Amino acid sequence: MNRQYETVIGLEIHVELKTITKIFCSCPTAFGGEANTHVCPVCLGLPGVLPVFNEKVLEFAVKAGLALNCEIASFSKFDRKNYYYPDLPKNYQISQYDLPICRNGFLEINSGGGTKRIGITRVHMEEDAGKLLHGSSSIVTSGYSLVDLNRTGVPLIEIVSEPDLRSAEEARAYMEKLRSILEYLDVSDVKMEQGSLRCDANVSLRPLGTEGLGTKTEVKNMNSFRSLQRAVEYEAKRQREILEEGGRVIQETRSWDEERGVTVSLRSKEEAHDYRYFPDPDLVPIVIDPGWVAKLKASLPELPDARKERLVREMGLPEYDASIITGSRDLADYFDAVAAEFNEPKTVSNWLMGELLRLLNASGMEMRENKIAPADLAALLKLQASGAISGKMAKAVFEEMFATGKSPETIISEQGLAQISDEGALAAIVDKVIAGNPGPVADYKSGKEKAMGFLVGQVMKETKGQANPGLVNKLLKERL
C-alpha cells in the first residue's frame, strides 16, 4: 500500500528594486542596453575600489518589510557571501547573513475558500549578479555562454518564506499576492519577463500527518506564475515517485526547463557554511532610527487587502470583483478614477473585467499601456446610460477607443453612430416596416411573440442599427 505524502514548499523571491542607480555605485539600473556598458570598477569589483551604499535601497527594503508585517532591525550589516560563478566577478556577493534588515513577517493568501497566513522568515538586501547568455534556450544543452555584467550591482531584496505552502496553487497565490503588494509600494517594476521578480522554490515531501521536513530540492529559474506552478507540480510528482519506489531524494539544486517541462539537476545543494560568510569590511553597519521607520510606515499607500475591503464596504462591489480589480495597482487606480466620474461602481467593474481585460489579454498589453483615459471611459458609460448609444454600439466604440485612444464623442461623430431616439423619425420607419411585412404582423397578432423580434430586427436594419431598441419595441406594440 502506497503512503500518502504532503508537499511542503518555501519560496525565495528575488526582487529588483526600482532605484535609478545601483546599490553600491552610480551606474544606471536601466534594463537592457548594449552588453557590459552599465558598469564601472566598483560593480565589477576591481581591486582598490570601495562600495558606497545607496540609501534609497534601505528605504525600499524597509517599506517592503513594513508592508509584509515584519520586524525592522535597529542594527543591521552587510556580509560577503563567497562563491565562484562566471557572472560574479568579485567571487563574492555582498549580501546579509545573520542580521537581515527585516524578519518575522507574514502575508495572507486565499486558499481552500478561506484565508491562510504564510510566514515571512526574513527580507534582506543584496546586490544582483550579472547575466549569462546561453547559446541555446537551456543552460543544460547550450554549447557556450556569454557574460553580460550590466545587471551586476542592481539592488535586490530577497524575501524568504517559511515552509508554509502546501501546493503549487498556494505557491502561485503567494507569489501573485507578493507581486501585487510590491507593485502598490512602487519599490519595484515587478516585470517578471525582465527578471525584476524571480523565484526559487524549496520543495520536499513528508508522510501525511507527520511534522518533520523531508529532504528538499531547490528549483531555480522560474520567471512566470505559470512556470512556478508547473515546476512545483513536476518536482512534487518526481519526488513522490522516488519515495514510492523506495528511493531517496537527494538534496540538490535543480533548474526548471520550460520547454521540456521538467526539472534538471544542476549541482549539490550548498549549506550556509559553504559560503564562508563574514562581515564586509568596506561597509559600515546600519543603525536604524525608529522615528524614520515610523515616518515610512505612515507613508505607505493603501495596500491590496485594505483596498479590496474598501471597494466591498464603500462601493458595494462583490468580493470577486474587488479581488480582480485590486490585484493590480494600475487597474485599481483606473477603477477609482472612472468610478469618481461615473458613480455606478458595478457597471465600471463589469467593463474593466470584461471588455478592458479581454482586449488587454488579446493584445498582450499591460494595464499601463491602455490608451483609454478614465474620463473618456466614464463619458462612454454616460452616453450608454442616457440612451444616446446602445450597449452594442458602446462596445464597438470602446474597441475603437482602445485601438486609437480617441474620445467616444469623436468616434461617434466620425462614424455617425449616434442612436436614433427621435420618436417622430422612428415612427415613420416603424410604419414602413409594418406595411412591408404583413405576414409577421399577422403572426404577432395571432399570438406568436417571436414575430416581434423579426419586426424589431427589420427596423434596426432600416436604421443601420442606430434605432433605440426600447423605443422601437414601444412603437411597434402601440401600432399592433
mmCIF file of C-alpha atoms in Angstrom, residues 420-435 459 462-463 467-468 471-476 478-479:
data_model
loop_
_atom_site.group_PDB
_atom_site.id
_atom_site.type_symbol
_atom_site.label_atom_id
_atom_site.label_comp_id
_atom_site.label_asym_id
_atom_site.label_seq_id
_atom_site.Cartn_x
_atom_site.Cartn_y
_atom_site.Cartn_z
ATOM 1 C CA ILE A 420 -31.860 57.436 -33.053
ATOM 2 C CA SER A 421 -34.203 58.273 -30.176
ATOM 3 C CA ASP A 422 -36.401 60.735 -32.030
ATOM 4 C CA GLU A 423 -39.899 59.213 -31.726
ATOM 5 C CA GLY A 424 -41.231 61.008 -34.795
ATOM 6 C CA ALA A 425 -38.370 59.818 -37.011
ATOM 7 C CA LEU A 426 -38.659 56.239 -35.778
ATOM 8 C CA ALA A 427 -42.460 56.161 -36.078
ATOM 9 C CA ALA A 428 -42.247 56.630 -39.839
ATOM 10 C CA ILE A 429 -39.780 53.749 -40.162
ATOM 11 C CA VAL A 430 -41.903 51.509 -37.917
ATOM 12 C CA ASP A 431 -44.955 52.213 -40.085
ATOM 13 C CA LYS A 432 -42.950 51.325 -43.204
ATOM 14 C CA VAL A 433 -41.801 48.005 -41.678
ATOM 15 C CA ILE A 434 -45.361 47.101 -40.618
ATOM 16 C CA ALA A 435 -46.672 47.840 -44.092
ATOM 17 C CA VAL A 459 -36.396 48.405 -38.018
ATOM 18 C CA GLU A 462 -33.523 50.109 -41.822
ATOM 19 C CA THR A 463 -31.657 52.347 -39.344
ATOM 20 C CA ALA A 467 -32.539 52.896 -33.557
ATOM 21 C CA ASN A 468 -33.207 52.935 -29.816
ATOM 22 C CA LEU A 471 -38.394 52.908 -28.304
ATOM 23 C CA VAL A 472 -38.781 50.599 -31.327
ATOM 24 C CA ASN A 473 -40.486 47.969 -29.168
ATOM 25 C CA LYS A 474 -42.791 50.588 -27.671
ATOM 26 C CA LEU A 475 -43.838 51.972 -31.082
ATOM 27 C CA LEU A 476 -44.424 48.535 -32.591
ATOM 28 C CA GLU A 478 -48.638 50.615 -29.806
ATOM 29 C CA ARG A 479 -49.358 50.073 -33.519
#
